[in-house]
Amino acid sequence: MLRVMLCGASDTADVRDQFADVIGGFGGEPLHYLAGGVQYLNSADSSWSRNSQITVRAADLCVFVIIEKHGEITWSTELREARSAGKPFLVLCLDRTYTKYDVLRNSLTDATELRAEDDRLLLETIREMEFSWQLTVIPFSYGTFPQILRRQLAILFHLTLQAQQERNRRAAIARLAVQGERLNAQEQAIAIKIATDELEEKNIRKRAVVALTSSGVDPEVALELLSSDEQGVQRLAAEHLADLYRDRPADPEFLAQCVQTANAADDVGIGRRLIPTLLNLDLVAGISALNLLSVAEAGTRRRIAENLERHEEAIVAENVTAEALALLARCLEDISETGWKARCRQLHARLSAGQV
């Protein structure tokens, strides 16, 4: 059952019955401390503040109502708990009270100038909500409270349905990724939205990236995926870059931007994964771009040497021996001896001999 908590000072009793009627009309259960609807635990260290926190956590929605008085627990505990717990909530304020504080807010720079404590505390509270937290406060009158509340609940319901529709679309895209089907234009747009959404769950984003490999994306989107804050998305984009980025021949500037992104990443695995991809995309432009790649990490140097060795014949055929030699020389700057370095030196020697 839908549980909706009415939060506010003792004067919210003025709208309690209207609140209960509206929530009941939605098939919900109203929670309000004046009606005994607050969750509680009686113990040696019981506190009203803790009981309010428990009730906020139990509620599906919180409705904060300002009449004229300031409720300490409401604003110091309940609102902060709702925000930190991610609870949806509304803030409603009696219109004449809101007008009063709107005037005070514009005329006073220091709330301590107000003698009445309720006025001072409410002014500070409304200022914090609107300017620090950028919350929307909805004015109401006693005569319009039920209609205003009902309309705001309907808006939340509408937004919830839209969010559910979006979730359903995203789930459909995830299934298409598993099935390997090509996306139509609308599905492509949704998949891009999912893949680039830094707040979306990681595995759903990764499935969207895989779905996008069936038709590719614009270079800007490919770079955005490659620079994602989510490491798993970054790595996947690097591995599938040849399928995401479809322009051929590859734009050397784009490849250079990919390398710059890898250099800026905290994860050395991004650069490692880019090495074979860039060489497969375009050998000439790929070698040129890899000459910009940081080779401070041993695994990166080894990966470069191994992949250049695989492309040895093509390097000679494409007449990019000098560029490959320069890249190999950067990988050999560390004098410590390992098996791959010996092979790297042998490749360097063979390519050098071919230039004589």
Tab-separated table of C-alpha atoms in Angstrom:
chain	number	residue	atom	x	y	z
A	1	MET	CA	0.000	0.000	0.000
A	2	LEU	CA	1.072	3.560	-0.755
A	3	ARG	CA	2.246	5.262	2.456
A	4	VAL	CA	2.373	9.067	2.488
A	5	MET	CA	3.768	10.984	5.454
A	6	LEU	CA	2.577	14.468	6.400
A	7	CYS	CA	5.525	16.381	7.848
A	8	GLY	CA	5.343	19.736	9.594
A	9	ALA	CA	4.827	21.597	12.837
A	10	SER	CA	1.843	21.113	15.141
A	11	ASP	CA	-0.258	23.553	13.085
A	12	THR	CA	-0.416	21.032	10.228
A	13	ALA	CA	-3.416	19.797	12.215
A	14	ASP	CA	-5.281	22.482	10.224
A	15	VAL	CA	-4.934	20.397	7.030
A	16	ARG	CA	-4.607	16.913	8.533
A	17	ASP	CA	-8.133	15.790	7.697
A	18	GLN	CA	-7.935	17.125	4.134
A	19	PHE	CA	-4.593	15.372	3.744
A	20	ALA	CA	-6.060	12.066	4.962
A	21	ASP	CA	-9.028	12.374	2.575
A	22	VAL	CA	-6.806	12.993	-0.458
A	23	ILE	CA	-4.371	10.177	0.361
A	24	GLY	CA	-7.251	7.830	1.102
A	25	GLY	CA	-8.772	8.754	-2.248
A	26	PHE	CA	-5.547	7.519	-3.891
A	27	GLY	CA	-5.907	4.257	-1.985
A	28	GLY	CA	-3.010	5.185	0.270
A	29	GLU	CA	-2.309	5.221	3.994
A	30	PRO	CA	-1.703	8.667	5.552
A	31	LEU	CA	1.025	8.888	8.180
A	32	HIS	CA	0.977	11.806	10.648
A	33	TYR	CA	2.206	12.000	14.227
A	34	LEU	CA	-0.971	13.752	15.432
A	35	ALA	CA	-3.014	10.775	14.246
A	36	GLY	CA	-0.676	8.170	15.733
A	37	GLY	CA	0.687	7.257	12.335
A	38	VAL	CA	4.382	7.559	13.175
A	39	GLN	CA	6.549	4.442	13.327
A	40	TYR	CA	8.337	4.112	16.650
A	41	LEU	CA	10.569	1.996	18.849
A	42	ASN	CA	10.227	2.328	22.611
A	43	SER	CA	13.497	1.801	24.429
A	44	ALA	CA	15.758	3.377	27.028
A	45	ASP	CA	17.187	5.710	24.388
A	46	SER	CA	13.951	6.449	22.484
A	47	SER	CA	13.645	9.823	20.767
A	48	TRP	CA	11.027	11.556	18.655
A	49	SER	CA	13.718	12.429	16.163
A	50	ARG	CA	14.636	8.770	15.663
A	51	ASN	CA	10.964	7.800	15.380
A	52	SER	CA	10.579	10.424	12.643
A	53	GLN	CA	13.563	8.987	10.775
A	54	ILE	CA	12.034	5.505	10.969
A	55	THR	CA	8.722	6.819	9.602
A	56	VAL	CA	10.383	8.671	6.733
A	57	ARG	CA	12.157	5.454	5.752
A	58	ALA	CA	8.873	3.536	5.909
A	59	ALA	CA	6.980	6.110	3.802
A	60	ASP	CA	6.806	6.000	0.007
A	61	LEU	CA	6.333	9.769	-0.219
A	62	CYS	CA	6.738	12.685	2.206
A	63	VAL	CA	4.627	15.839	2.044
A	64	PHE	CA	6.172	18.772	3.932
A	65	VAL	CA	3.659	21.463	4.822
A	66	ILE	CA	4.449	24.934	6.179
A	67	ILE	CA	1.591	26.750	7.877
A	68	GLU	CA	3.050	29.359	10.240
A	69	LYS	CA	5.083	27.512	12.868
A	70	HIS	CA	8.549	26.028	12.542
A	71	GLY	CA	8.873	22.318	13.322
A	72	GLU	CA	12.397	21.563	14.476
A	73	ILE	CA	12.241	17.811	13.844
A	74	THR	CA	10.563	18.376	10.474
A	75	TRP	CA	13.359	20.451	9.014
A	76	SER	CA	16.405	19.237	10.946
A	77	THR	CA	15.565	15.523	10.740
A	78	GLU	CA	12.714	14.549	8.427
A	79	LEU	CA	13.622	16.643	5.388
A	80	ARG	CA	17.295	15.736	5.609
A	81	GLU	CA	16.438	12.061	6.031
A	82	ALA	CA	14.111	12.177	3.002
A	83	ARG	CA	16.812	13.792	0.865
A	84	SER	CA	19.573	11.414	1.927
A	85	ALA	CA	17.303	8.354	1.517
A	86	GLY	CA	16.241	9.468	-1.963
A	87	LYS	CA	12.562	9.638	-0.996
A	88	PRO	CA	10.276	11.597	-3.339
A	89	PHE	CA	8.773	14.542	-1.459
A	90	LEU	CA	6.665	17.671	-1.900
A	91	VAL	CA	6.970	21.000	-0.102
A	92	LEU	CA	3.752	23.017	0.278
A	93	CYS	CA	3.470	26.389	2.005
A	94	LEU	CA	0.396	28.399	3.006
A	95	ASP	CA	0.190	31.218	0.461
A	96	ARG	CA	0.025	34.088	2.931
A	97	THR	CA	3.007	32.646	4.822
A	98	TYR	CA	4.979	32.262	1.615
A	99	THR	CA	4.166	35.845	0.575
A	100	LYS	CA	5.273	37.077	3.995
A	101	TYR	CA	8.617	35.311	3.780
A	102	ASP	CA	9.115	36.302	0.192
A	103	VAL	CA	8.936	39.930	1.308
A	104	LEU	CA	11.222	39.290	4.281
A	105	ARG	CA	13.707	37.377	2.148
A	106	ASN	CA	13.993	40.276	-0.298
A	107	SER	CA	14.225	42.959	2.406
A	108	LEU	CA	16.442	41.285	5.015
A	109	THR	CA	19.984	40.088	4.558
A	110	ASP	CA	20.272	38.751	8.104
A	111	ALA	CA	17.459	36.602	9.525
A	112	THR	CA	18.634	37.320	13.087
A	113	GLU	CA	17.020	40.740	12.745
A	114	LEU	CA	13.626	39.038	13.196
A	115	ARG	CA	12.462	38.961	16.814
A	116	ALA	CA	9.968	36.113	16.481
A	117	GLU	CA	11.849	32.821	16.576
A	118	ASP	CA	9.377	31.007	14.289
A	119	ASP	CA	9.722	33.774	11.701
A	120	ARG	CA	13.506	33.651	11.853
A	121	LEU	CA	13.750	29.870	11.652
A	122	LEU	CA	11.211	29.569	8.853
A	123	LEU	CA	12.930	32.290	6.840
A	124	GLU	CA	16.250	30.440	7.191
A	125	THR	CA	14.560	27.157	6.244
A	126	ILE	CA	12.856	28.510	3.132
A	127	ARG	CA	16.063	30.252	2.060
A	128	GLU	CA	18.002	27.016	2.405
A	129	MET	CA	15.403	24.993	0.499
A	130	GLU	CA	15.078	27.418	-2.404
A	131	PHE	CA	18.621	28.741	-2.761
A	132	SER	CA	20.939	26.092	-1.341
A	133	TRP	CA	18.958	22.995	-2.319
A	134	GLN	CA	16.966	24.542	-5.195
A	135	LEU	CA	13.713	22.891	-4.099
A	136	THR	CA	10.311	23.981	-5.417
A	137	VAL	CA	7.859	25.264	-2.800
A	138	ILE	CA	4.187	25.113	-3.825
A	139	PRO	CA	1.844	27.769	-2.289
A	140	PHE	CA	-1.693	26.791	-1.264
A	141	SER	CA	-4.659	28.263	0.588
A	142	TYR	CA	-6.828	26.440	3.094
A	143	GLY	CA	-9.592	26.259	0.509
A	144	THR	CA	-7.362	24.862	-2.223
A	145	PHE	CA	-5.156	22.484	-0.211
A	146	PRO	CA	-6.926	19.285	-1.365
A	147	GLN	CA	-6.859	20.319	-5.025
A	148	ILE	CA	-3.212	21.442	-4.876
A	149	LEU	CA	-2.136	18.258	-3.119
A	150	ARG	CA	-4.126	16.066	-5.505
A	151	ARG	CA	-2.616	17.843	-8.532
A	152	GLN	CA	0.946	17.466	-7.208
A	153	LEU	CA	0.376	13.775	-6.493
A	154	ALA	CA	-0.961	13.343	-10.027
A	155	ILE	CA	2.181	15.010	-11.403
A	156	LEU	CA	4.363	12.608	-9.407
A	157	PHE	CA	2.261	9.685	-10.660
A	158	HIS	CA	2.696	10.904	-14.235
A	159	LEU	CA	6.461	11.225	-13.788
A	160	THR	CA	6.588	7.742	-12.262
A	161	LEU	CA	4.757	6.269	-15.252
A	162	GLN	CA	7.136	8.054	-17.618
A	163	ALA	CA	10.098	6.695	-15.674
A	164	GLN	CA	8.627	3.180	-15.839
A	165	GLN	CA	8.100	3.542	-19.583
A	166	GLU	CA	11.745	4.586	-19.934
A	167	ARG	CA	12.837	1.583	-17.854
A	168	ASN	CA	10.782	-0.711	-20.096
A	169	ARG	CA	12.426	0.771	-23.198
A	170	ARG	CA	15.849	0.312	-21.667
A	171	ALA	CA	15.091	-3.288	-20.794
A	172	ALA	CA	14.045	-3.877	-24.400
A	173	ILE	CA	17.350	-2.454	-25.655
A	174	ALA	CA	19.231	-4.722	-23.258
A	175	ARG	CA	17.424	-7.745	-24.718
A	176	LEU	CA	18.280	-6.652	-28.252
A	177	ALA	CA	21.944	-6.482	-27.243
A	178	VAL	CA	21.820	-10.095	-26.094
A	179	GLN	CA	20.075	-11.163	-29.296
A	180	GLY	CA	22.548	-9.212	-31.466
A	181	GLU	CA	19.838	-7.532	-33.541
A	182	ARG	CA	20.433	-4.336	-35.503
A	183	LEU	CA	18.767	-1.280	-33.949
A	184	ASN	CA	16.363	1.015	-35.760
A	185	ALA	CA	16.793	4.791	-35.484
A	186	GLN	CA	14.584	5.143	-32.387
A	187	GLU	CA	16.208	2.191	-30.637
A	188	GLN	CA	19.634	3.591	-31.534
A	189	ALA	CA	18.779	6.921	-29.875
A	190	ILE	CA	17.570	5.165	-26.714
A	191	ALA	CA	20.654	2.938	-26.595
A	192	ILE	CA	22.937	5.979	-26.869
A	193	LYS	CA	21.023	7.659	-24.043
A	194	ILE	CA	21.455	4.583	-21.855
A	195	ALA	CA	25.105	3.993	-22.714
A	196	THR	CA	26.117	7.594	-21.963
A	197	ASP	CA	24.027	7.937	-18.787
A	198	GLU	CA	26.551	8.061	-15.946
A	199	LEU	CA	23.764	7.457	-13.399
A	200	GLU	CA	22.501	4.265	-15.061
A	201	GLU	CA	23.408	0.841	-13.670
A	202	LYS	CA	26.742	-0.374	-15.059
A	203	ASN	CA	25.625	-3.672	-16.593
A	204	ILE	CA	22.680	-2.075	-18.394
A	205	ARG	CA	25.040	0.547	-19.850
A	206	LYS	CA	27.430	-2.160	-21.005
A	207	ARG	CA	24.634	-4.055	-22.743
A	208	ALA	CA	23.639	-0.829	-24.495
A	209	VAL	CA	27.240	-0.368	-25.682
A	210	VAL	CA	27.212	-3.888	-27.123
A	211	ALA	CA	23.879	-3.164	-28.846
A	212	LEU	CA	25.389	-0.046	-30.453
A	213	THR	CA	28.170	-2.091	-32.064
A	214	SER	CA	25.618	-3.458	-34.545
A	215	SER	CA	25.342	-0.119	-36.360
A	216	GLY	CA	28.009	2.187	-34.895
A	217	VAL	CA	27.756	5.705	-33.479
A	218	ASP	CA	28.999	9.211	-34.252
A	219	PRO	CA	32.656	9.889	-33.334
A	220	GLU	CA	31.509	12.248	-30.548
A	221	VAL	CA	29.487	9.470	-28.907
A	222	ALA	CA	32.367	7.000	-29.247
A	223	LEU	CA	34.682	9.462	-27.488
A	224	GLU	CA	32.084	10.073	-24.772
A	225	LEU	CA	31.882	6.339	-24.081
A	226	LEU	CA	35.652	6.064	-24.111
A	227	SER	CA	35.909	8.800	-21.471
A	228	SER	CA	33.082	7.495	-19.246
A	229	ASP	CA	33.479	7.684	-15.478
A	230	GLU	CA	32.527	4.008	-15.331
A	231	GLN	CA	35.621	1.868	-15.891
A	232	GLY	CA	33.683	-1.085	-17.297
A	233	VAL	CA	32.030	1.108	-19.946
A	234	GLN	CA	35.391	2.679	-20.824
A	235	ARG	CA	37.064	-0.693	-21.294
A	236	LEU	CA	34.198	-2.071	-23.339
A	237	ALA	CA	34.214	0.995	-25.590
A	238	ALA	CA	37.963	0.590	-26.136
A	239	GLU	CA	37.580	-3.098	-27.000
A	240	HIS	CA	34.724	-2.454	-29.448
A	241	LEU	CA	35.936	0.866	-30.835
A	242	ALA	CA	36.284	-0.535	-34.363
A	243	ASP	CA	32.569	-1.463	-34.330
A	244	LEU	CA	31.395	1.722	-32.607
A	245	TYR	CA	33.415	4.024	-34.867
A	246	ARG	CA	32.579	3.193	-38.497
A	247	ASP	CA	34.251	6.000	-40.478
A	248	ARG	CA	36.777	4.627	-42.974
A	249	PRO	CA	39.449	5.617	-43.543
A	250	ALA	CA	39.839	6.498	-39.875
A	251	ASP	CA	40.295	10.167	-39.059
A	252	PRO	CA	43.816	10.620	-37.606
A	253	GLU	CA	42.483	13.402	-35.368
A	254	PHE	CA	39.875	11.047	-33.921
A	255	LEU	CA	42.515	8.395	-33.174
A	256	ALA	CA	44.697	11.037	-31.517
A	257	GLN	CA	41.745	12.089	-29.339
A	258	CYS	CA	41.252	8.448	-28.329
A	259	VAL	CA	44.883	8.272	-27.213
A	260	GLN	CA	44.570	11.544	-25.299
A	261	THR	CA	41.531	10.113	-23.520
A	262	ALA	CA	43.497	6.969	-22.611
A	263	ASN	CA	46.382	9.085	-21.302
A	264	ALA	CA	43.963	10.996	-19.059
A	265	ALA	CA	42.323	7.827	-17.705
A	266	ASP	CA	43.280	6.435	-14.306
A	267	ASP	CA	42.963	2.918	-15.716
A	268	VAL	CA	45.998	1.772	-17.756
A	269	GLY	CA	43.771	-0.946	-19.192
A	270	ILE	CA	42.140	1.631	-21.492
A	271	GLY	CA	45.399	2.329	-23.289
A	272	ARG	CA	46.256	-1.363	-23.482
A	273	ARG	CA	42.918	-2.178	-25.094
A	274	LEU	CA	43.260	0.661	-27.593
A	275	ILE	CA	46.592	-0.574	-28.976
A	276	PRO	CA	45.340	-3.499	-31.150
A	277	THR	CA	42.140	-1.614	-31.988
A	278	LEU	CA	43.928	1.454	-33.390
A	279	LEU	CA	46.329	-0.648	-35.451
A	280	ASN	CA	43.434	-2.681	-36.879
A	281	LEU	CA	41.419	0.465	-37.646
A	282	ASP	CA	44.189	2.072	-39.669
A	283	LEU	CA	47.794	0.917	-39.448
A	284	VAL	CA	49.397	4.188	-40.582
A	285	ALA	CA	47.200	6.530	-38.541
A	286	GLY	CA	47.192	4.033	-35.658
A	287	ILE	CA	50.997	4.009	-35.350
A	288	SER	CA	51.032	7.800	-35.526
A	289	ALA	CA	48.419	8.014	-32.754
A	290	LEU	CA	50.208	5.428	-30.586
A	291	ASN	CA	53.330	7.573	-30.696
A	292	LEU	CA	51.271	9.956	-28.504
A	293	LEU	CA	50.367	7.222	-26.014
A	294	SER	CA	52.017	7.240	-22.591
A	295	VAL	CA	54.359	4.239	-22.307
A	296	ALA	CA	55.255	4.705	-18.654
A	297	GLU	CA	53.570	1.397	-17.784
A	298	ALA	CA	55.435	-1.817	-18.689
A	299	GLY	CA	52.331	-3.675	-19.824
A	300	THR	CA	51.577	-0.929	-22.349
A	301	ARG	CA	55.089	-1.119	-23.808
A	302	ARG	CA	54.872	-4.887	-24.090
A	303	ARG	CA	51.442	-4.710	-25.761
A	304	ILE	CA	52.737	-2.208	-28.338
A	305	ALA	CA	55.742	-4.373	-29.205
A	306	GLU	CA	53.644	-7.519	-29.548
A	307	ASN	CA	51.090	-5.862	-31.801
A	308	LEU	CA	53.710	-4.196	-34.002
A	309	GLU	CA	55.309	-7.607	-34.452
A	310	ARG	CA	51.982	-9.007	-35.655
A	311	HIS	CA	51.810	-6.226	-38.247
A	312	GLU	CA	55.484	-6.464	-39.303
A	313	GLU	CA	54.807	-7.275	-42.954
A	314	ALA	CA	52.141	-4.597	-43.260
A	315	ILE	CA	54.451	-2.031	-41.652
A	316	VAL	CA	57.032	-2.622	-44.356
A	317	ALA	CA	54.406	-2.736	-47.094
A	318	GLU	CA	52.748	0.498	-45.945
A	319	ASN	CA	56.152	2.229	-45.718
A	320	VAL	CA	55.703	3.291	-42.082
A	321	THR	CA	58.911	1.661	-40.871
A	322	ALA	CA	60.360	4.918	-39.520
A	323	GLU	CA	57.238	5.617	-37.452
A	324	ALA	CA	57.212	2.040	-36.122
A	325	LEU	CA	60.887	2.299	-35.204
A	326	ALA	CA	60.234	5.500	-33.279
A	327	LEU	CA	57.446	3.778	-31.375
A	328	LEU	CA	59.613	0.734	-30.645
A	329	ALA	CA	62.422	2.993	-29.443
A	330	ARG	CA	60.079	4.541	-26.880
A	331	CYS	CA	59.212	1.035	-25.639
A	332	LEU	CA	62.912	0.169	-25.245
A	333	GLU	CA	63.855	3.188	-23.142
A	334	ASP	CA	63.692	1.107	-19.963
A	335	ILE	CA	66.944	-0.916	-19.870
A	336	SER	CA	65.606	-3.788	-17.714
A	337	GLU	CA	65.665	-7.034	-19.708
A	338	THR	CA	62.545	-9.168	-20.247
A	339	GLY	CA	61.549	-11.747	-22.840
A	340	TRP	CA	59.288	-9.419	-24.821
A	341	LYS	CA	61.981	-6.758	-24.907
A	342	ALA	CA	64.428	-9.115	-26.562
A	343	ARG	CA	61.843	-9.779	-29.281
A	344	CYS	CA	61.171	-6.064	-29.494
A	345	ARG	CA	64.877	-5.390	-30.093
A	346	GLN	CA	64.983	-8.100	-32.746
A	347	LEU	CA	62.024	-6.522	-34.535
A	348	HIS	CA	63.692	-3.115	-34.251
A	349	ALA	CA	66.846	-4.586	-35.790
A	350	ARG	CA	64.967	-6.233	-38.676
A	351	LEU	CA	63.045	-3.057	-39.515
A	352	SER	CA	66.224	-0.981	-39.259
A	353	ALA	CA	68.035	-3.345	-41.567
A	354	GLY	CA	65.253	-3.025	-44.091
A	355	GLN	CA	65.806	0.746	-44.203
A	356	VAL	CA	69.483	0.483	-45.118
